[in-house]
């Protein structure tokens, strides 16, 4: 703005106008920034305006500061059972929520059967199919009590759980179903003896097995009273006809879902945006009853206006 | 691994191995919140290879410092989420225990005026 010599032009700033809201977005822009609208054909405004300089020309600081996040963030648990849980997170962005979901599915460790030593399998289920099915059986144990087993480590009581399965169907008896409660926990480690080259080894020394437990897992305080068993005892593993037998030993180790889905602790995890229903006009009486009964999940509630009219 | 120029360290591409969308999207979100950043984005060069390229361009500060700050912010955010979540779960369990007690006492006294929906 040019200033004439000796003349003082009044500098006019647009921010001095009375109706420009300072430091706050206009209501329709605020709606655009914070809500995903569902149009007839597709939802709009789905991308969140994350860029810190997004509304800079209006004087708004869109950069999120940690204290603002900490103040506004809330968690509300809707449902909490032993096997599933639903909770609302208010004030968080979809990017972080999605990261949590991905971590839940792929990067939380659990214990699952990895190596299966099959001594005898005359059933119609092939060895590898049987081993695959055993790997998918969920085990009821806290994985935080165990360490990871790497290639250089020896399997010991801190990183391996040993199960044994020995089922036989006698000739003449009907077919039996092998369920997951047939897996017995061996707290003292493997019982299968390794074949050693040394035929002249002294028989007084303990034979070498496939694990090197220095102490029994029963002595660990968490396992004193609780046996380690599969979570569900009625998972069908195999079926045996008469005269068939399965004898095997299974070693369970710690792993994450990224390596193999058997180590994923969740059946699934998902998130969605919380829906917000805004009624554009007041609905009363019979129409209100009709609308309430139409919704299968009881979203609507009717409140009495006091005059005998009912309003949604 | 950082790909950048020695003369201008306000713009760089960071190549992270063994990573995927999980961390890349979260870091990109926190980077965007930083007012010093003019541009940030991530890409996965090939889905079979676990590698992520994160591009950061700033208004003058060295890109690696800004990335480090963004990671720190992300850590603090997650810590806060964890605290809030733990508290919410405890609160829920406590209020459920109270509700269970209330229902028990009402069953015994035969009064169900509390049953409101």
Short mmCIF file of C-alpha atoms in Angstrom, two decimals:
data_model
loop_
_atom_site.label_atom_id
_atom_site.label_comp_id
_atom_site.label_asym_id
_atom_site.label_seq_id
_atom_site.Cartn_x
_atom_site.Cartn_y
_atom_site.Cartn_z
CA UNK A 1 0.00 0.00 0.00
CA UNK A 2 1.59 3.25 -1.06
CA UNK A 3 1.90 5.98 1.52
CA UNK A 4 1.89 9.51 0.18
CA UNK A 5 4.40 11.91 1.66
CA UNK A 6 2.84 13.79 4.54
CA UNK A 7 -0.41 11.88 4.13
CA UNK A 8 -1.35 9.13 6.46
CA UNK A 9 -3.52 6.57 4.75
CA UNK A 10 -5.45 4.51 7.15
CA UNK A 11 -4.14 0.98 6.85
CA UNK A 12 -7.05 -1.30 6.53
CA UNK A 13 -6.62 -4.84 7.74
CA UNK A 14 -9.07 -7.54 6.79
CA UNK A 15 -8.71 -9.12 10.20
CA UNK A 16 -10.43 -6.12 11.79
CA UNK A 17 -13.72 -6.85 10.14
CA UNK A 18 -16.26 -7.66 12.82
CA UNK A 19 -17.68 -10.83 11.37
CA UNK A 20 -14.43 -12.74 10.72
CA UNK A 21 -14.05 -15.28 13.52
CA UNK A 22 -10.52 -15.16 14.83
CA UNK A 23 -8.72 -18.32 15.72
CA UNK A 24 -11.69 -20.47 14.84
CA UNK A 25 -12.80 -22.12 11.67
CA UNK A 26 -16.12 -21.19 10.13
CA UNK A 27 -18.75 -23.79 11.07
CA UNK A 28 -19.02 -25.38 7.64
CA UNK A 29 -15.24 -25.68 7.39
CA UNK A 30 -15.08 -27.15 10.88
CA UNK A 31 -17.63 -29.73 9.77
CA UNK A 32 -15.53 -30.49 6.73
CA UNK A 33 -12.40 -30.87 8.81
CA UNK A 34 -13.74 -33.10 11.50
CA UNK A 35 -16.51 -35.17 9.95
CA UNK A 36 -16.85 -37.63 7.10
CA UNK A 37 -20.18 -36.95 5.39
CA UNK A 38 -22.09 -39.77 3.73
CA UNK A 39 -23.55 -38.66 0.45
CA UNK A 40 -25.97 -40.65 -1.65
CA UNK A 41 -23.30 -42.26 -3.77
CA UNK A 42 -20.15 -42.16 -1.66
CA UNK A 43 -18.74 -40.63 1.51
CA UNK A 44 -16.93 -37.29 1.11
CA UNK A 45 -14.27 -35.46 3.11
CA UNK A 46 -12.71 -38.78 4.03
CA UNK A 47 -9.14 -37.53 3.96
CA UNK A 48 -8.29 -35.89 7.26
CA UNK A 49 -6.71 -32.45 6.95
CA UNK A 50 -3.47 -33.25 8.71
CA UNK A 51 -1.14 -30.70 7.17
CA UNK A 52 -0.06 -28.19 9.78
CA UNK A 53 -0.28 -25.25 7.42
CA UNK A 54 -3.69 -26.15 6.04
CA UNK A 55 -5.67 -23.20 7.31
CA UNK A 56 -2.74 -20.85 7.70
CA UNK A 57 -4.26 -18.14 5.54
CA UNK A 58 -7.11 -17.85 8.03
CA UNK A 59 -4.78 -17.53 10.96
CA UNK A 60 -5.57 -20.97 12.33
CA UNK A 61 -2.86 -23.14 13.74
CA UNK A 62 -3.72 -26.64 12.58
CA UNK A 63 -0.57 -28.17 13.98
CA UNK A 64 -1.63 -30.51 16.71
CA UNK A 65 0.20 -30.17 19.94
CA UNK A 66 0.60 -32.98 22.33
CA UNK A 67 -1.16 -31.14 25.13
CA UNK A 68 -4.24 -30.52 23.00
CA UNK A 69 -4.31 -34.18 22.09
CA UNK A 70 -3.86 -35.23 25.70
CA UNK A 71 -6.70 -33.03 26.85
CA UNK A 72 -9.17 -34.03 24.21
CA UNK A 73 -8.48 -37.75 23.94
CA UNK A 74 -10.94 -40.11 25.63
CA UNK A 75 -11.50 -43.84 25.62
CA UNK A 76 -14.87 -45.37 26.45
CA UNK A 77 -15.25 -49.12 26.79
CA UNK A 78 -18.55 -50.37 25.42
CA UNK A 79 -18.23 -54.08 26.00
CA UNK A 80 -15.59 -56.24 27.66
CA UNK A 81 -15.86 -60.02 27.70
CA UNK A 82 -13.23 -62.66 28.03
CA UNK A 83 -13.04 -63.20 24.29
CA UNK A 84 -13.96 -59.88 22.75
CA UNK A 85 -13.98 -56.21 23.46
CA UNK A 86 -15.39 -53.05 21.91
CA UNK A 87 -14.29 -49.55 22.82
CA UNK A 88 -14.56 -46.04 21.42
CA UNK A 89 -11.55 -43.77 20.96
CA UNK A 90 -12.53 -40.12 20.72
CA UNK A 91 -10.06 -37.54 19.50
CA UNK A 92 -7.70 -39.81 17.62
CA UNK A 93 -6.90 -39.89 13.95
CA UNK A 94 -7.56 -42.79 11.61
CA UNK A 95 -3.85 -43.22 10.88
CA UNK A 96 -3.00 -44.05 14.49
CA UNK A 97 -6.09 -46.19 14.94
CA UNK A 98 -5.17 -48.20 11.87
CA UNK A 99 -1.64 -48.67 13.17
CA UNK A 100 -3.06 -50.06 16.40
CA UNK A 101 -5.25 -52.44 14.43
CA UNK A 102 -2.32 -53.64 12.32
CA UNK A 103 -0.17 -54.15 15.40
CA UNK A 104 -2.95 -56.13 17.10
CA UNK A 105 -3.18 -58.49 14.19
CA UNK A 106 0.46 -58.89 13.22
CA UNK A 107 2.89 -57.86 15.93
CA UNK A 108 1.65 -59.15 19.26
CA UNK A 109 3.46 -62.30 20.34
CA UNK A 110 1.74 -65.52 21.35
CA UNK A 111 2.74 -69.15 21.79
CA UNK A 112 1.91 -71.69 19.11
CA UNK A 113 3.14 -75.14 18.16
CA UNK A 114 5.97 -74.89 15.66
CA UNK A 115 7.90 -78.18 15.60
CA UNK A 116 6.17 -81.52 15.66
CA UNK A 117 8.21 -84.69 16.22
CA UNK A 118 6.11 -87.53 14.88
CA UNK A 119 7.02 -90.95 16.21
CA UNK A 120 4.14 -92.88 14.73
CA UNK A 121 1.30 -91.81 12.49
CA UNK A 122 -0.78 -94.50 10.87
CA UNK A 123 -3.89 -92.37 10.53
CA UNK A 124 -5.28 -91.16 7.24
CA UNK A 125 -4.28 -87.58 8.06
CA UNK A 126 -0.90 -86.86 6.53
CA UNK A 127 1.99 -85.82 8.77
CA UNK A 128 2.23 -82.32 7.45
CA UNK A 129 -1.51 -81.73 7.57
CA UNK A 130 -1.55 -82.93 11.16
CA UNK A 131 1.36 -80.64 12.03
CA UNK A 132 -0.39 -77.70 10.36
CA UNK A 133 -3.56 -78.31 12.34
CA UNK A 134 -1.64 -78.59 15.58
CA UNK A 135 0.04 -75.26 14.88
CA UNK A 136 -3.32 -73.53 14.62
CA UNK A 137 -4.55 -74.70 18.04
CA UNK A 138 -4.56 -71.73 20.45
CA UNK A 139 -2.70 -72.32 23.71
CA UNK A 140 -3.83 -70.80 26.98
CA UNK A 141 -0.65 -69.29 28.33
CA UNK A 142 0.78 -65.80 28.82
CA UNK A 143 3.46 -65.29 26.16
CA UNK A 144 5.21 -62.66 28.26
CA UNK A 145 6.58 -65.41 30.46
CA UNK A 146 8.65 -66.82 27.62
CA UNK A 147 11.57 -65.70 25.52
CA UNK A 148 11.89 -65.95 21.78
CA UNK A 149 13.70 -68.98 20.43
CA UNK A 150 16.23 -68.11 17.76
CA UNK A 151 18.18 -70.50 15.57
CA UNK A 152 21.26 -70.47 17.76
CA UNK A 153 19.41 -71.13 20.98
CA UNK A 154 18.75 -74.49 22.47
CA UNK A 155 15.14 -75.23 23.33
CA UNK A 156 14.87 -74.92 27.09
CA UNK A 157 12.23 -74.26 29.69
CA UNK A 158 12.32 -70.52 29.07
CA UNK A 159 11.40 -70.60 25.42
CA UNK A 160 9.57 -73.84 24.67
CA UNK A 161 6.42 -75.60 25.76
CA UNK A 162 6.28 -79.33 25.07
CA UNK A 163 3.06 -81.20 24.41
CA UNK A 164 2.52 -84.89 23.86
CA UNK A 165 -0.20 -86.60 21.90
CA UNK A 166 -0.60 -90.37 21.99
CA UNK A 167 -3.89 -91.76 20.81
CA UNK A 168 -4.72 -95.22 19.67
CA UNK A 169 -7.88 -96.68 18.24
CA UNK A 170 -8.06 -100.41 18.96
CA UNK A 171 -9.13 -102.91 16.35
CA UNK A 172 -12.80 -103.59 16.57
CA UNK A 173 -13.70 -100.37 18.36
CA UNK A 174 -15.54 -97.58 16.55
CA UNK A 175 -13.80 -94.55 15.03
CA UNK A 176 -12.58 -92.01 17.56
CA UNK A 177 -12.18 -88.28 17.19
CA UNK A 178 -8.96 -86.80 18.48
CA UNK A 179 -9.77 -83.48 20.13
CA UNK A 180 -7.38 -80.86 21.43
CA UNK A 181 -7.79 -81.98 25.03
CA UNK A 182 -5.74 -85.03 24.08
CA UNK A 183 -2.65 -82.79 24.04
CA UNK A 184 -0.88 -83.33 27.32
CA UNK A 185 1.59 -80.82 28.69
CA UNK A 186 5.04 -82.18 29.57
CA UNK A 187 6.51 -79.80 32.15
CA UNK A 188 9.80 -81.66 32.24
CA UNK A 189 10.60 -81.29 28.60
CA UNK A 190 10.86 -83.64 25.74
CA UNK A 191 10.68 -87.38 26.29
CA UNK A 192 11.79 -88.39 22.82
CA UNK A 193 15.31 -89.63 22.92
CA UNK A 194 17.75 -88.42 20.30
CA UNK A 195 19.67 -91.06 18.49
CA UNK A 196 23.29 -90.64 19.39
CA UNK A 197 26.10 -91.91 17.22
CA UNK A 198 27.86 -93.30 20.23
CA UNK A 199 26.57 -96.81 20.61
CA UNK A 200 28.90 -97.39 23.51
CA UNK A 201 27.54 -94.51 25.59
CA UNK A 202 27.11 -95.38 29.21
CA UNK A 203 23.53 -96.11 30.11
CA UNK A 204 23.83 -94.41 33.50
CA UNK A 205 23.85 -90.92 32.01
CA UNK A 206 20.52 -89.36 31.10
CA UNK A 207 19.71 -89.92 27.42
CA UNK A 208 19.76 -86.80 25.32
CA UNK A 209 16.36 -85.52 24.28
CA UNK A 210 15.27 -82.79 21.93
CA UNK A 211 15.01 -80.13 24.62
CA UNK A 212 17.38 -79.10 27.34
CA UNK A 213 15.24 -78.28 30.34
CA UNK A 214 17.32 -77.41 33.36
CA UNK A 215 14.34 -77.41 35.66
CA UNK A 216 10.73 -78.43 35.42
CA UNK A 217 8.33 -75.77 34.19
CA UNK A 218 6.04 -76.67 37.04
CA UNK A 219 8.35 -74.84 39.39
CA UNK A 220 7.68 -71.53 37.68
CA UNK A 221 5.21 -69.75 40.00
CA UNK A 222 2.57 -69.06 37.36
CA UNK A 223 2.33 -72.70 36.41
CA UNK A 224 2.30 -74.26 39.86
CA UNK A 225 -1.46 -74.60 39.99
CA UNK A 226 -2.41 -73.97 36.35
CA UNK A 227 -1.64 -76.50 33.72
CA UNK A 228 -0.77 -75.27 30.26
CA UNK A 229 -3.55 -76.53 28.03
CA UNK A 230 -5.07 -75.52 24.74
CA UNK A 231 -7.65 -72.79 25.18
CA UNK A 232 -10.55 -74.82 23.83
CA UNK A 233 -10.64 -78.55 24.61
CA UNK A 234 -13.00 -79.49 21.82
CA UNK A 235 -11.07 -78.61 18.68
CA UNK A 236 -11.04 -81.63 16.39
CA UNK A 237 -7.49 -82.44 15.36
CA UNK A 238 -7.87 -85.78 13.62
CA UNK A 239 -10.09 -88.81 13.34
CA UNK A 240 -8.81 -92.34 13.79
CA UNK A 241 -10.21 -95.52 12.35
CA UNK A 242 -9.78 -98.90 14.05
CA UNK A 243 -6.19 -100.07 14.32
CA UNK A 244 -4.71 -96.59 13.78
CA UNK A 245 -2.40 -94.70 16.08
CA UNK A 246 -0.87 -91.26 16.44
CA UNK A 247 2.11 -90.66 18.67
CA UNK A 248 3.86 -87.33 18.54
CA UNK A 249 5.50 -84.58 20.50
CA UNK A 250 4.87 -80.92 19.74
CA UNK A 251 7.04 -77.96 20.73
CA UNK A 252 5.41 -74.55 21.04
CA UNK A 253 7.45 -71.38 20.73
CA UNK A 254 6.85 -67.64 20.82
CA UNK A 255 6.24 -65.80 17.58
CA UNK A 256 4.34 -62.92 15.97
CA UNK A 257 1.53 -62.88 13.44
CA UNK A 258 3.74 -61.42 10.72
CA UNK A 259 5.64 -64.69 10.42
CA UNK A 260 2.59 -66.92 10.39
CA UNK A 261 -1.05 -66.30 11.16
CA UNK A 262 -1.08 -69.00 13.83
CA UNK A 263 0.77 -66.58 16.10
CA UNK A 264 -1.85 -63.87 15.73
CA UNK A 265 -3.56 -63.36 19.11
CA UNK A 266 -6.83 -62.00 17.70
CA UNK A 267 -9.42 -63.68 15.55
CA UNK A 268 -9.68 -60.31 13.93
CA UNK A 269 -9.57 -56.63 14.85
CA UNK A 270 -11.32 -53.83 13.07
CA UNK A 271 -12.22 -50.20 13.51
CA UNK A 272 -14.81 -47.91 12.06
CA UNK A 273 -15.82 -44.27 12.41
CA UNK A 274 -18.43 -43.51 14.99
CA UNK A 275 -21.65 -42.61 13.17
CA UNK A 276 -23.46 -39.42 14.03
CA UNK A 277 -27.07 -39.10 13.05
CA UNK A 278 -28.46 -35.57 12.76
CA UNK A 279 -32.19 -35.19 12.22
CA UNK A 280 -32.92 -32.19 10.07
CA UNK A 281 -36.38 -31.56 11.44
CA UNK A 282 -38.38 -32.45 14.49
CA UNK A 283 -40.32 -35.66 14.17
CA UNK A 284 -43.30 -36.17 16.41
CA UNK A 285 -45.88 -38.70 17.45
CA UNK A 286 -46.70 -41.58 15.14
CA UNK A 287 -43.89 -40.90 12.73
CA UNK A 288 -41.50 -41.04 15.66
CA UNK A 289 -42.78 -44.45 16.76
CA UNK A 290 -42.49 -45.73 13.24
CA UNK A 291 -38.91 -44.50 12.85
CA UNK A 292 -37.87 -45.96 16.18
CA UNK A 293 -39.28 -49.36 15.40
CA UNK A 294 -37.65 -49.43 11.97
CA UNK A 295 -34.13 -49.26 13.30
CA UNK A 296 -32.82 -52.75 14.14
CA UNK A 297 -30.21 -51.62 16.63
CA UNK A 298 -32.36 -49.16 18.58
CA UNK A 299 -30.42 -46.06 17.71
CA UNK A 300 -33.35 -43.77 18.38
CA UNK A 301 -34.99 -42.96 21.63
CA UNK A 302 -38.22 -41.11 22.19
CA UNK A 303 -38.57 -38.46 24.80
CA UNK A 304 -41.83 -37.10 25.98
CA UNK A 305 -42.36 -33.42 25.41
CA UNK A 306 -44.62 -33.35 28.42
CA UNK A 307 -47.73 -32.31 26.57
CA UNK A 308 -48.55 -35.83 25.56
CA UNK A 309 -46.65 -35.39 22.31
CA UNK A 310 -43.65 -37.53 21.69
CA UNK A 311 -40.56 -36.34 20.01
CA UNK A 312 -37.59 -38.24 18.63
CA UNK B 1 19.33 -45.16 5.47
CA UNK B 2 19.07 -41.49 4.51
CA UNK B 3 19.25 -40.27 0.94
CA UNK B 4 19.91 -36.57 0.83
CA UNK B 5 22.43 -33.97 -0.24
CA UNK B 6 25.34 -32.82 1.85
CA UNK B 7 24.76 -29.18 1.12
CA UNK B 8 21.05 -29.02 1.85
CA UNK B 9 19.96 -31.11 4.79
CA UNK B 10 16.44 -29.80 5.04
CA UNK B 11 15.11 -32.35 2.56
CA UNK B 12 15.82 -36.06 2.68
CA UNK B 13 14.37 -39.45 1.97
CA UNK B 14 14.69 -42.05 4.71
CA UNK B 15 14.64 -45.67 3.66
CA UNK B 16 13.57 -48.02 6.48
CA UNK B 17 13.94 -51.77 6.14
CA UNK B 18 11.66 -54.36 7.71
CA UNK B 19 8.86 -51.83 8.02
CA UNK B 20 5.46 -51.38 6.46
CA UNK B 21 2.37 -49.19 6.56
CA UNK B 22 2.00 -49.68 10.29
CA UNK B 23 4.76 -47.31 11.27
CA UNK B 24 5.01 -45.34 8.04
CA UNK B 25 1.46 -43.99 8.13
CA UNK B 26 1.67 -43.16 11.82
CA UNK B 27 5.00 -41.33 11.40
CA UNK B 28 3.66 -39.48 8.38
CA UNK B 29 0.70 -38.32 10.44
CA UNK B 30 2.86 -36.93 13.24
CA UNK B 31 5.26 -35.37 10.72
CA UNK B 32 2.37 -33.52 9.13
CA UNK B 33 1.41 -32.04 12.48
CA UNK B 34 4.83 -30.43 12.81
CA UNK B 35 4.74 -26.83 11.58
CA UNK B 36 8.34 -27.01 10.36
CA UNK B 37 7.43 -29.51 7.66
CA UNK B 38 6.57 -28.35 4.15
CA UNK B 39 6.16 -31.78 2.62
CA UNK B 40 6.08 -35.33 3.88
CA UNK B 41 4.95 -38.62 2.44
CA UNK B 42 5.80 -42.28 2.35
CA UNK B 43 5.88 -44.94 -0.33
CA UNK B 44 6.50 -48.65 -0.53
CA UNK B 45 8.75 -49.32 -3.54
CA UNK B 46 7.61 -52.93 -3.89
CA UNK B 47 5.10 -54.83 -1.76
CA UNK B 48 7.18 -58.01 -1.68
CA UNK B 49 10.13 -56.20 -0.18
CA UNK B 50 9.71 -54.92 3.36
CA UNK B 51 11.06 -51.44 2.77
CA UNK B 52 9.51 -48.00 3.26
CA UNK B 53 10.70 -44.65 1.88
CA UNK B 54 9.71 -41.62 3.96
CA UNK B 55 10.27 -38.23 2.32
CA UNK B 56 10.62 -35.16 4.53
CA UNK B 57 11.07 -31.56 3.40
CA UNK B 58 11.30 -28.85 6.02
CA UNK B 59 11.48 -25.08 6.28
CA UNK B 60 15.19 -25.13 7.05
CA UNK B 61 15.65 -27.45 10.01
CA UNK B 62 17.63 -30.62 9.28
CA UNK B 63 15.25 -33.30 8.12
CA UNK B 64 16.60 -35.99 10.43
CA UNK B 65 15.96 -33.85 13.52
CA UNK B 66 12.40 -33.27 12.44
CA UNK B 67 11.92 -36.99 11.84
CA UNK B 68 13.34 -37.79 15.26
CA UNK B 69 11.00 -35.30 16.89
CA UNK B 70 8.06 -36.77 15.02
CA UNK B 71 8.95 -40.26 16.26
CA UNK B 72 9.24 -38.94 19.81
CA UNK B 73 5.83 -37.32 19.54
CA UNK B 74 4.38 -40.56 18.27
CA UNK B 75 5.86 -42.40 21.23
CA UNK B 76 4.40 -39.91 23.69
CA UNK B 77 1.03 -40.09 21.97
CA UNK B 78 0.99 -43.87 22.19
CA UNK B 79 2.02 -43.73 25.83
CA UNK B 80 -0.85 -41.41 26.56
CA UNK B 81 -3.27 -43.63 24.67
CA UNK B 82 -2.07 -46.58 26.72
CA UNK B 83 -2.61 -44.76 30.02
CA UNK B 84 -6.05 -43.55 29.03
CA UNK B 85 -7.02 -46.98 27.81
CA UNK B 86 -5.90 -48.70 31.02
CA UNK B 87 -7.85 -46.22 33.10
CA UNK B 88 -10.94 -46.63 30.96
CA UNK B 89 -10.82 -50.43 31.26
CA UNK B 90 -10.41 -50.25 35.04
CA UNK B 91 -13.25 -47.80 35.28
CA UNK B 92 -15.45 -50.07 33.16
CA UNK B 93 -14.63 -53.11 35.23
CA UNK B 94 -15.31 -51.24 38.45
CA UNK B 95 -18.62 -49.85 37.26
CA UNK B 96 -19.63 -53.29 35.98
CA UNK B 97 -18.83 -54.82 39.32
CA UNK B 98 -20.98 -52.18 40.98
CA UNK B 99 -23.80 -52.82 38.51
CA UNK B 100 -23.64 -56.54 39.19
CA UNK B 101 -23.92 -55.88 42.91
CA UNK B 102 -26.85 -53.53 42.38
CA UNK B 103 -28.73 -56.09 40.30
CA UNK B 104 -28.07 -58.76 42.89
CA UNK B 105 -29.41 -56.62 45.70
CA UNK B 106 -32.46 -55.68 43.66
CA UNK B 107 -33.25 -59.27 42.84
CA UNK B 108 -33.25 -60.08 46.48
CA UNK B 109 -35.46 -57.15 47.40
CA UNK B 110 -37.75 -57.52 44.38
CA UNK B 111 -37.48 -53.89 43.37
CA UNK B 112 -36.75 -53.21 39.71
CA UNK B 113 -37.33 -49.52 39.41
CA UNK B 114 -33.71 -49.10 38.39
CA UNK B 115 -34.31 -51.05 35.19
CA UNK B 116 -34.50 -48.08 32.83
CA UNK B 117 -33.51 -48.08 29.20
#
